[in-house]
Coordinates of C-alpha atoms and ligand atoms in Angstrom, one line a residue:
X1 CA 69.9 50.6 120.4
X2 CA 70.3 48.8 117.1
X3 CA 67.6 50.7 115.6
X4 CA 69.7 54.3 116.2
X5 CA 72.5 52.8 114.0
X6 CA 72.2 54.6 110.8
X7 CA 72.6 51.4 108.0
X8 CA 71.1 48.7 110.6
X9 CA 71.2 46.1 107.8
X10 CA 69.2 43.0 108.0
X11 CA 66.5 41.6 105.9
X12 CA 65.2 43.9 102.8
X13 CA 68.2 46.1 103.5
X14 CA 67.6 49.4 101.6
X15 CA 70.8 51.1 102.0
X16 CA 73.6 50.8 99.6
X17 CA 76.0 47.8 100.8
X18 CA 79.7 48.1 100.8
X19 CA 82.3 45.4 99.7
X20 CA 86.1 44.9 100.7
X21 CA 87.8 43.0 98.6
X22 CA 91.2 41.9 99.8
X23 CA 93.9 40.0 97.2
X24 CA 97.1 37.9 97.7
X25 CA 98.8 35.9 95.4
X26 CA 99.0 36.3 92.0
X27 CA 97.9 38.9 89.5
X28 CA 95.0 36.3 88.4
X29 CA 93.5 36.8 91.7
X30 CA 93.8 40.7 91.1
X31 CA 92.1 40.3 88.0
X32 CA 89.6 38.2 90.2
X33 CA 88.7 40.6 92.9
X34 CA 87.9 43.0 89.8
X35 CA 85.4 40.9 88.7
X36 CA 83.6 39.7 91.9
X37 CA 83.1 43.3 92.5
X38 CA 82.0 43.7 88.9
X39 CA 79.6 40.6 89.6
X40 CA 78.0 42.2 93.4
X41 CA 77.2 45.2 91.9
X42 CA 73.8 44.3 90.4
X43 CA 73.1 43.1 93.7
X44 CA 73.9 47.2 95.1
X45 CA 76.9 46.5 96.4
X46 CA 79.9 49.6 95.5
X47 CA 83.4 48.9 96.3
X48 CA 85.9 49.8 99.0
X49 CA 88.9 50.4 100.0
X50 CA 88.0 49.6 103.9
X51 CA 87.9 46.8 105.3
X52 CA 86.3 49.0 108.5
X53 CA 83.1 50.6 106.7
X54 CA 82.3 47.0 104.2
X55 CA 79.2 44.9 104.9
X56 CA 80.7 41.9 103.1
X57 CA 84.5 41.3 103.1
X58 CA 86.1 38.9 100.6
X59 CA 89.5 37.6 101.2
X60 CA 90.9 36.6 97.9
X61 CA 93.5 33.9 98.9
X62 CA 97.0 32.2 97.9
X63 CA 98.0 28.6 98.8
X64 CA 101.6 28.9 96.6
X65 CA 103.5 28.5 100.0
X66 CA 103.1 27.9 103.3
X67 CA 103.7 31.3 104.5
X68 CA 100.8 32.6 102.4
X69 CA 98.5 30.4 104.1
X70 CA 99.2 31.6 107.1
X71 CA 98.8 34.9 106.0
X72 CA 95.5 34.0 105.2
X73 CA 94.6 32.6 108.8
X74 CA 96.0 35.7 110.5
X75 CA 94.1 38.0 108.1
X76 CA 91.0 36.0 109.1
X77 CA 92.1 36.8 112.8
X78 CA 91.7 40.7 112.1
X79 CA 88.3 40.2 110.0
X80 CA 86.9 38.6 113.2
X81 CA 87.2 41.6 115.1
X82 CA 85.9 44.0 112.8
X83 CA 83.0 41.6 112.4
X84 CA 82.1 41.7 116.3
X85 CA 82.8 45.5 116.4
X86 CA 80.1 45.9 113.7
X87 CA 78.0 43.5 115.6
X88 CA 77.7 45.1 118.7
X89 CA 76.7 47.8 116.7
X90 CA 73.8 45.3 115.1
X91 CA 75.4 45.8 111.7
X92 CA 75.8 42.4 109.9
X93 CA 79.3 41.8 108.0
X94 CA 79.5 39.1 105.8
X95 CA 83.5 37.0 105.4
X96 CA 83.8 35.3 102.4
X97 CA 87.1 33.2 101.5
X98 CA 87.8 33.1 97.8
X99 CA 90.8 32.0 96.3
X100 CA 93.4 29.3 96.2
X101 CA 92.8 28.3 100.0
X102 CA 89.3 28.4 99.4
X103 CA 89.7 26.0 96.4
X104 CA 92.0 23.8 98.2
X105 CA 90.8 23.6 102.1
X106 CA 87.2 24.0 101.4
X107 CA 85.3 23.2 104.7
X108 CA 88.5 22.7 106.9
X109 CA 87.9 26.6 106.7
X110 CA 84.9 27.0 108.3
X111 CA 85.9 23.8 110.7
X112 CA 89.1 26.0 111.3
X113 CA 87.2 28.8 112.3
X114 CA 83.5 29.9 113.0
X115 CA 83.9 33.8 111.4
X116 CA 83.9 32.9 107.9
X117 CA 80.6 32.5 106.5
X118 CA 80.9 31.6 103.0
X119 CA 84.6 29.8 101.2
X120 CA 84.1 29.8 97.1
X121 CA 86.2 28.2 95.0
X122 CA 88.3 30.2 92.1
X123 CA 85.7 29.1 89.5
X124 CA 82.2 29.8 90.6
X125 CA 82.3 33.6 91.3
X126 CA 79.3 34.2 89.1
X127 CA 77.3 32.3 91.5
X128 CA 78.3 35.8 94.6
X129 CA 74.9 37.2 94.2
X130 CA 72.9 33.7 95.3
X131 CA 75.4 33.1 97.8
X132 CA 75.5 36.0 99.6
X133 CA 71.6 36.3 99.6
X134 CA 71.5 33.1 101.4
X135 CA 74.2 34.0 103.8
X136 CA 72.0 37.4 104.4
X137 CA 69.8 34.7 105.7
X138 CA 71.9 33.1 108.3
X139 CA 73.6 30.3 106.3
X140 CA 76.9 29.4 106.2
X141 CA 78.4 27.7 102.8
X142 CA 81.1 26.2 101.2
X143 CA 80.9 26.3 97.3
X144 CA 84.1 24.6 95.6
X145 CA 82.7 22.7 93.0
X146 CA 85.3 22.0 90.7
X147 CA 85.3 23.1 87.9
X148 CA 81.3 23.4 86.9
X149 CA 80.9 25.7 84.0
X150 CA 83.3 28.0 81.9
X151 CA 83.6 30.9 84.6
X152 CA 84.5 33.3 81.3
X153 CA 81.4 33.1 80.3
X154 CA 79.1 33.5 83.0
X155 CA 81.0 36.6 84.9
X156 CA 79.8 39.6 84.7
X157 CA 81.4 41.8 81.5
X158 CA 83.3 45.0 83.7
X159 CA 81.0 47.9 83.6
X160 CA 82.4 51.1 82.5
X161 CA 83.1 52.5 85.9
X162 CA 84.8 49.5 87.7
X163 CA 87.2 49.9 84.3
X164 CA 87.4 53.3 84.7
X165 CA 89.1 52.8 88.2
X166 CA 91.3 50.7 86.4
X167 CA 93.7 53.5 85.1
X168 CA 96.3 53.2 82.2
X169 CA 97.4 49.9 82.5
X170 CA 95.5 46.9 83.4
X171 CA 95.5 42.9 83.2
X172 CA 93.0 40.6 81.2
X173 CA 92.9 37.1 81.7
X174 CA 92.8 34.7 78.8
X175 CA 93.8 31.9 80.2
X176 CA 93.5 30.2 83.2
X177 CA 94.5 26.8 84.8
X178 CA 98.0 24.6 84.3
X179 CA 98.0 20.7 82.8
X180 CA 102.0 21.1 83.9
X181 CA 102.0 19.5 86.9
X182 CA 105.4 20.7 88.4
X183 CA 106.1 18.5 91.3
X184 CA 105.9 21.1 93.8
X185 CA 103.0 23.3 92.4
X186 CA 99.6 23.3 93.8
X187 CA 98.4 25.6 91.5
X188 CA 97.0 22.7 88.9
X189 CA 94.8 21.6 91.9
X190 CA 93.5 24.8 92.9
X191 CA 92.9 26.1 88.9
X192 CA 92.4 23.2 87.2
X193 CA 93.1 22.3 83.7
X194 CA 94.0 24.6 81.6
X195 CA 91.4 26.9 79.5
X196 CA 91.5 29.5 77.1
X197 CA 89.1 32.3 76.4
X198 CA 88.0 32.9 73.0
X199 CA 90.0 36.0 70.9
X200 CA 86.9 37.9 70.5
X201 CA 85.9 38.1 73.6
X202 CA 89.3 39.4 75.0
X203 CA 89.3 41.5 71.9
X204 CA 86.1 42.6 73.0
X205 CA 87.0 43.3 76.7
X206 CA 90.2 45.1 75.4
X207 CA 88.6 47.5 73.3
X208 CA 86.4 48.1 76.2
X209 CA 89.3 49.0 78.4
X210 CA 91.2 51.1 75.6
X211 CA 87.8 53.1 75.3
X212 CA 87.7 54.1 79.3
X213 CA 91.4 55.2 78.8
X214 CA 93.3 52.2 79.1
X215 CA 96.9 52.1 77.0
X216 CA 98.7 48.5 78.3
X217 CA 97.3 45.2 78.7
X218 CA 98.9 42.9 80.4
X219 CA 97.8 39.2 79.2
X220 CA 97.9 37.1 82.5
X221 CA 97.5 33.0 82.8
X222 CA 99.0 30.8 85.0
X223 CA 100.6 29.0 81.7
X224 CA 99.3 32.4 79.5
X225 CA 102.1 31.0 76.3
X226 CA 100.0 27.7 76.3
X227 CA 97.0 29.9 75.3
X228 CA 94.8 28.1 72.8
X229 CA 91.5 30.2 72.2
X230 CA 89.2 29.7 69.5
X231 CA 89.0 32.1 66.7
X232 CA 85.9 34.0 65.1
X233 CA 86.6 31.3 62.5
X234 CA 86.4 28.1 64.9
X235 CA 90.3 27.5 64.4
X236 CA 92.1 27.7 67.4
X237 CA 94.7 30.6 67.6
X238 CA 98.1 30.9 69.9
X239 CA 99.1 33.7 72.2
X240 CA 101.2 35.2 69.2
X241 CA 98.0 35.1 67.2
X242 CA 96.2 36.7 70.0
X243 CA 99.0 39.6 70.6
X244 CA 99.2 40.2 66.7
X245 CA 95.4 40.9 66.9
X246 CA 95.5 42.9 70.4
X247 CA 98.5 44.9 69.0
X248 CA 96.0 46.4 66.4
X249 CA 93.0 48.1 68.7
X250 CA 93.5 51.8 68.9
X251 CA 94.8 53.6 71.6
X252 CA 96.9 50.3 73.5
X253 CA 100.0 51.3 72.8
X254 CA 101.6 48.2 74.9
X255 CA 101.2 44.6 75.1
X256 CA 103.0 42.4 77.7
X257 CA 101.5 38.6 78.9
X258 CA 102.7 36.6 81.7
X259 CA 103.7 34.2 83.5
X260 CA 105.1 31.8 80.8
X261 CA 106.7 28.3 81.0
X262 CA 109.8 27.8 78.9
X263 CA 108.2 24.5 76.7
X264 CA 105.1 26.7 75.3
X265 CA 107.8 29.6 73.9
X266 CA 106.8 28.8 70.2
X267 CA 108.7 30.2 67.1
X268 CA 105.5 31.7 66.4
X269 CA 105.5 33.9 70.0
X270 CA 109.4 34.4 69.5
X271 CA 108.4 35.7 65.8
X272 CA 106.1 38.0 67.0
X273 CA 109.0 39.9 69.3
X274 CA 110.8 40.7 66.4
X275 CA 107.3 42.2 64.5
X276 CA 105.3 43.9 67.2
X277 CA 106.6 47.6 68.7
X278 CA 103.8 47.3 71.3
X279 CA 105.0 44.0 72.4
X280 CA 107.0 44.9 75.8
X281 CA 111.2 43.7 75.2
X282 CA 110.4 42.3 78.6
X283 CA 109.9 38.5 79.0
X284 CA 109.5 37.1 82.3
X285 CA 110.4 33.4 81.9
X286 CA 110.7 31.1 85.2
X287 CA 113.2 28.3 85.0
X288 CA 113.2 27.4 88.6
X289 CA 116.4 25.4 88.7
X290 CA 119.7 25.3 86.4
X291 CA 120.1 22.1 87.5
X292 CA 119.1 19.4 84.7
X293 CA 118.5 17.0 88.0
X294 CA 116.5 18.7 89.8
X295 CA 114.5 20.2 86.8
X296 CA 113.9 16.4 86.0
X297 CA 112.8 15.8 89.7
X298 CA 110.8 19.0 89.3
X299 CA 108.9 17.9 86.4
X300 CA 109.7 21.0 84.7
X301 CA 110.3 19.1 81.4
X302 CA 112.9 21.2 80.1
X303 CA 116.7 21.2 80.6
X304 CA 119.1 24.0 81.4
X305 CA 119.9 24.0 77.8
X306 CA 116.8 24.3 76.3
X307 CA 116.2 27.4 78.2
X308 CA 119.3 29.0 77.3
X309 CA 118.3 28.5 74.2
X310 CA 114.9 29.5 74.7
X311 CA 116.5 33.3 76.3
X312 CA 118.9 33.3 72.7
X313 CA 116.7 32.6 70.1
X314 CA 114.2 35.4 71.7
X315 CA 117.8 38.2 72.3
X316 CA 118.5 37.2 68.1
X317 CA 114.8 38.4 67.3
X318 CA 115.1 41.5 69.8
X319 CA 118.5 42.2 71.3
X320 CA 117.1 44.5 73.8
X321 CA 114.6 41.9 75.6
X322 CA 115.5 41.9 79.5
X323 CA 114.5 38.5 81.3
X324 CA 113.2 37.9 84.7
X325 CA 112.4 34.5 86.8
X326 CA 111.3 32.8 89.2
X327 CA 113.7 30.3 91.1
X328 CA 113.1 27.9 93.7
X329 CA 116.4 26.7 96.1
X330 CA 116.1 23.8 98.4
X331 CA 114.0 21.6 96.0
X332 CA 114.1 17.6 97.7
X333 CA 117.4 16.7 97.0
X334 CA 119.0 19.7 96.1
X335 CA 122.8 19.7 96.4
X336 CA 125.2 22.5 96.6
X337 CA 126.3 21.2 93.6
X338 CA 122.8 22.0 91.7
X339 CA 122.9 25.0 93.2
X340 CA 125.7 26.3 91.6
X341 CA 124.5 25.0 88.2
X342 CA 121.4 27.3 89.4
X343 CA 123.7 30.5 90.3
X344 CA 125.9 29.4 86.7
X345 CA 122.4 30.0 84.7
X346 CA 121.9 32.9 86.7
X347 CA 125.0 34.5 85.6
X348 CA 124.7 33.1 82.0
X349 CA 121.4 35.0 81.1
X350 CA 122.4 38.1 83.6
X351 CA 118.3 38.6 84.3
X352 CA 116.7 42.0 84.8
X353 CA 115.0 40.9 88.6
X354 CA 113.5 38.0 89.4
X355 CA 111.6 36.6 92.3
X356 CA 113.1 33.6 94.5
X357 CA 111.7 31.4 97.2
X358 CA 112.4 28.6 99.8
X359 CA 111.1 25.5 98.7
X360 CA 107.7 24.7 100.7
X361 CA 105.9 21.7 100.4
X362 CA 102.4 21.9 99.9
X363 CA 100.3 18.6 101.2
X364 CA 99.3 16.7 98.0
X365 CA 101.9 17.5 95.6
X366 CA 104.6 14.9 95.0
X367 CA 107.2 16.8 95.9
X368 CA 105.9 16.7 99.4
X369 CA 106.1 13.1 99.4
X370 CA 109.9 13.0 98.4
X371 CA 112.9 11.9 100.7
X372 CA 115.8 14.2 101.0
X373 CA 113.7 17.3 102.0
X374 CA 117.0 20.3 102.2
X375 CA 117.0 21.7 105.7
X376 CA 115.2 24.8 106.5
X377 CA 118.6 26.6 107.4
X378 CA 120.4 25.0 104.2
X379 CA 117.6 26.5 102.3
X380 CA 117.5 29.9 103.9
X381 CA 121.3 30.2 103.3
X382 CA 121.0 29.5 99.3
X383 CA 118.1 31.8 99.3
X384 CA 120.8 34.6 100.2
X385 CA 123.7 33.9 98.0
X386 CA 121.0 33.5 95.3
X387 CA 119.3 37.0 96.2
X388 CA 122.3 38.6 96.6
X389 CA 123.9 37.7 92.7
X390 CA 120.1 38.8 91.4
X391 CA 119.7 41.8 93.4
X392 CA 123.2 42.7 91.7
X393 CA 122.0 41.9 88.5
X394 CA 118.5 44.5 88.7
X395 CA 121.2 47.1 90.1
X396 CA 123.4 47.2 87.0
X397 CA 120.4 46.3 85.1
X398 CA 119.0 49.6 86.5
X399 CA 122.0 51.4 86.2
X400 CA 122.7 51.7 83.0
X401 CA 119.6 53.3 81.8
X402 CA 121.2 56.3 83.9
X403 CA 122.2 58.7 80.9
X404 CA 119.8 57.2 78.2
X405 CA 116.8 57.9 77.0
X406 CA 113.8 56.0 77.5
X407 CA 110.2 55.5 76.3
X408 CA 107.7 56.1 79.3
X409 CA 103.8 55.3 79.8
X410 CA 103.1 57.7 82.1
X411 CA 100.1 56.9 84.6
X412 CA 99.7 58.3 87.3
X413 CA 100.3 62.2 89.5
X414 CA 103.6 61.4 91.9
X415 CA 104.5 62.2 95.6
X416 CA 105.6 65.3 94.6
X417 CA 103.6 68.2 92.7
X418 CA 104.2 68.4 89.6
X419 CA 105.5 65.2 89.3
X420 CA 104.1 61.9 87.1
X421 CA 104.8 58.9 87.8
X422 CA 105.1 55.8 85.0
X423 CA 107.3 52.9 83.7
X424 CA 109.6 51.8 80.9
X425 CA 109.1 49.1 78.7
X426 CA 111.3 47.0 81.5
X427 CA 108.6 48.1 84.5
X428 CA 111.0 50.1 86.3
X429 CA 109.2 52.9 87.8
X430 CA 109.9 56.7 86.5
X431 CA 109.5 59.8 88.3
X432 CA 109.2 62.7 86.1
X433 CA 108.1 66.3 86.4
X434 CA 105.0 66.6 83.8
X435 CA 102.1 67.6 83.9
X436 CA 98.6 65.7 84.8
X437 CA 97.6 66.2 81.2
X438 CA 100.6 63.9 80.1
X439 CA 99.1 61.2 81.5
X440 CA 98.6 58.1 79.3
X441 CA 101.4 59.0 77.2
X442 CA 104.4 57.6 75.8
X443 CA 107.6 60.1 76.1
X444 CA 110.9 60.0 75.7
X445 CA 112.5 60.3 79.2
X446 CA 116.4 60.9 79.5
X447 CA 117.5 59.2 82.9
X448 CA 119.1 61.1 85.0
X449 CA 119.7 58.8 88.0
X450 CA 118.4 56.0 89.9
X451 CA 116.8 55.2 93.7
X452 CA 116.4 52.2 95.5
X453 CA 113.2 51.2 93.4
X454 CA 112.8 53.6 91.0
X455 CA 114.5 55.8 88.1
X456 CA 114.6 59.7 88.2
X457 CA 114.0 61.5 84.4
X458 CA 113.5 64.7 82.5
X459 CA 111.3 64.4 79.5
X460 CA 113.6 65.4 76.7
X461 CA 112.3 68.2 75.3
X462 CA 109.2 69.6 78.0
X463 CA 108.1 72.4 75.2
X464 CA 107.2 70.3 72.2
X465 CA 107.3 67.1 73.6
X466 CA 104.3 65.7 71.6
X467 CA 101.7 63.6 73.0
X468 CA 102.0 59.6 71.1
X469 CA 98.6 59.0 72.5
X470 CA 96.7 60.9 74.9
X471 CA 94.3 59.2 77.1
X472 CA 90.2 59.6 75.9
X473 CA 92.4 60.3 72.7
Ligands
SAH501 N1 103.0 29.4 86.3 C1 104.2 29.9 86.7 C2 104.2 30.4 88.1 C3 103.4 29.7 89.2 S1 103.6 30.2 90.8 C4 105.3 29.0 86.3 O1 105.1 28.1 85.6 O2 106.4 29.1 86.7 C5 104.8 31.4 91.0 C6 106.1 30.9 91.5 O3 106.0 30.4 92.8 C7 106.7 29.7 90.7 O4 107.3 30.1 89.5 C8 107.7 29.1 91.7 O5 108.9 29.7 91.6 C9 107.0 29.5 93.1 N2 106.5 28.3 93.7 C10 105.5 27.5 93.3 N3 105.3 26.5 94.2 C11 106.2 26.7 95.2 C12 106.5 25.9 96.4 N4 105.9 24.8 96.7 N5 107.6 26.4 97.1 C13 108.2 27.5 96.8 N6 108.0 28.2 95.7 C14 107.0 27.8 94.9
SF4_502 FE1 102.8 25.5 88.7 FE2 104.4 24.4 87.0 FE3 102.0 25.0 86.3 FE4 103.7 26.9 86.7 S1 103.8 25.4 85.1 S2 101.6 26.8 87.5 S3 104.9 26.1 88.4 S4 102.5 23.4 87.8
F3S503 FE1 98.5 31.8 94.5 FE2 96.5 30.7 93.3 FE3 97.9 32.6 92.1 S1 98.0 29.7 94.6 S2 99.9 32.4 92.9 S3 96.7 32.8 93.9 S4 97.0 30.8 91.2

């Protein structure tokens, strides 16, 4: 019966394997799934985009909050029947849990369940190929080690077509890992301390991309402003040094980096707003809390003011910078009192968007550990008086583009035909009649209204609009 199955794998496999991968979380662990694809294909293995047809599925997990976990285990729920489907047509398919989870749980994984054949840790992708080879062979392992060697260095450099599928915009890491230690932050656990990739590498890797077609870079770290990478002369340079040299490789037209803590805004980064056109006038800057108490209980190790600050001296270098956040309500002894200093700030600054969440204790951060937890329903209620004043915010944010004009990266054909689709230097999505040959370019768009997530535009002047930089330009 097996033998009829076209692609019966097993050992000395000659047909070309398959791999899924599947990412939560964070844009690092985007940026991640990239590259173990990247690093399996030596080994034959080609990418896709189902789960169904894959020989080897990787799920590329989160551990931020609770609910993501559990995410993860319910995800692991539906791998376990596509992996007895397959079987019962003798084909072998391989679950691999990468990722945050992986990095913190380890082998409470495979105790947790018996589907998952491999769990590796967020710093030893290189080491896919061995692994898999031996789970080809009927092993099961866990591989967190922690951290081993400098991950940047031993992955496998994108080849040409894994960038190509990249499109017009795309991330690069440069840093990774947080020496922060907020109180209720797992991510220093599960990334380690932090490390910066030299500037000729990314240099390197960015070229690459702008060659395949690439025009924005988006520099990603868990604490990307605390980047520290050594220079082609030894000295070690900061993000602004970094973003001064990116700015200059032809054809990336735009620069943007994220996520940032307020303490590493330097003069020097703030400098380079007011001196770089491809720099984005879009800084997305978590505080967490306006509330100098629970900041300190936080161990953000900055105050309300400080911030404010922080958002003023960046608006007198570049009026036209929009900020965006990340809060957190229901902190261990957060009182309605802090959360109106919270909603104050919030109002003060008048953000672009930002992103807000429940407090969720994560076992073995100290927040965990604190009395006073807020109750779940306490919480929840916060949560909506605080989404509700940003969600007004974005709106009028949004709204007032409606009747001006606006530079637009277009990247990709729309729902409609006809119609590209691309973004403004704020990442609002624009829907715009052009044609496909405009992709990669930077128009001027007047805004003609807006939808529930996006903006509708006319390029100005269709006839002569000129191309700024055309893609394989
Ligand atoms: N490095 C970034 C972001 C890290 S995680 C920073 O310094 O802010 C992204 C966001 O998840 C955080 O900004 C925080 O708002 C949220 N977050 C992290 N841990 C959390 C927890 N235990 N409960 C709820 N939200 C959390
Ligand atoms: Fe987590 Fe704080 Fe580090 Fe951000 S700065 S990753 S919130 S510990
Ligand atoms: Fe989640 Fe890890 Fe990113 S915990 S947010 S995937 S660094």
């Amino acid at each position: 019966m097996a033998g009829l199955v076209p692609g019966m794998t097993g050992q000395g496999m000659s047909r070309p394997r398959k791999v899924h991968v599947k990412s939560f979380g964070c844009q690092m662990n985007v940026y991640d799934s990239h590259r173990m694809a990247d690093t399996l294909a030596p080994s034959g293995y080609s990418e896709t985009a189902q789960a169904g047809e894959a020989d080897l599925i990787i799920l590329n997990t989160c551990n931020i909050r609770e609910k993501a976990v559990d995410k993860v285990y319910s995800e692991i729920g539906r791998m376990r029947e596509l992996k007895d489907a397959a079987a019962a047509q003798g084909r072998q398919v391989l679950i691999a849990v990468a990722g945050c989870v992986a990095q913190a749980e380890g082998k409470e994984i495979i105790r947790r369940t018996d589907v998952v054949d491999l769990v590796v840790g967020s710093q030893n992708y290189h080491r896919l190929p061995a692994m898999i080879a031996r789970l080809q062979a009927g092993a099961q392992l866990v591989d967190t080690e922690f951290p081993i060697e400098d991950k940047f260095d031993v992955l496998a450099a994108p080849s040409r077509g894994a960038i190509a599928k990249r499109g017009i915009s795309s991330f690069v890491t440069v840093q990774e890992g947080c020496d922060k230690f907020c109180t209720f932050c797992v991510v220093p656990y599960t990334r380690g301390a932090e490390v910066s990739r030299p500037i000729e590498k990314i240099a390197a890797e960015v070229e690459r991309l702008a060659g395949a077609g690439v025009r924005e870079v988006t520099l990603i770290g868990q604490n990307v402003n605390a980047y520290h990478g050594a220079g082609a002369d030894g000295h070690l340079g900061s993000l602004a040094q970094l973003l001064r040299h990116l700015a200059q490789v032809p054809g990336i037209v735009r620069l943007r980096y994220t996520t940032s803590h307020p303490l590493d805004m330097s003069d020097d980064l703030i400098a380079a707003h007011g001196e770089l056109p491809a720099l984005m006038p879009s800084v997305h800057l978590p505080v967490q809390s306006g509330s100098d108490r629970v900041l300190a209980a936080m161990n953000r190790r900055h105050t309300r003011k400080h911030y404010l600050d922080t958002i003023a001296r960046l608006r007198a270098v570049r009026s036209d910078i929009a900020f965006s956040s990340d809060f957190i309500v229901g902190f261990p002894g957060e009182t309605e009192d802090d959360f109106r200093d919270t909603l104050t700030l919030v109002d003060e600054v008048d953000f672009a968007g930002a992103y807000s969440f429940s407090y969720s204790p994560r076992p073995g951060t100290p927040a965990a550990e604190m009395e006073a937890q807020v109750p779940a329903a306490e919480s929840a209620e916060r949560l909506q008086r605080l989404q509700a004043l940003i969600i007004r915010q974005w709106r009028a944010f949004n709204a007032s583009f409606v009747g001006r004009t606006v530079e637009v990266l277009l990247e990709k054909p729309g729902r409609l035909p006809g119609q590209l689709v691309g973004k403004t230097p704020y990442l609002q999505t624009v829907q715009v009649m052009a044609g496909p040959k405009l992709i990669g370019s930077v128009l001027p768009v007047s805004v003609t209204g807006t939808g529930t997530n996006t903006l509708f535009g006319e390029l100005t002047e269709p006839a002569q609009a000129p191309a700024l930089v055309t893609a394989g330009a």
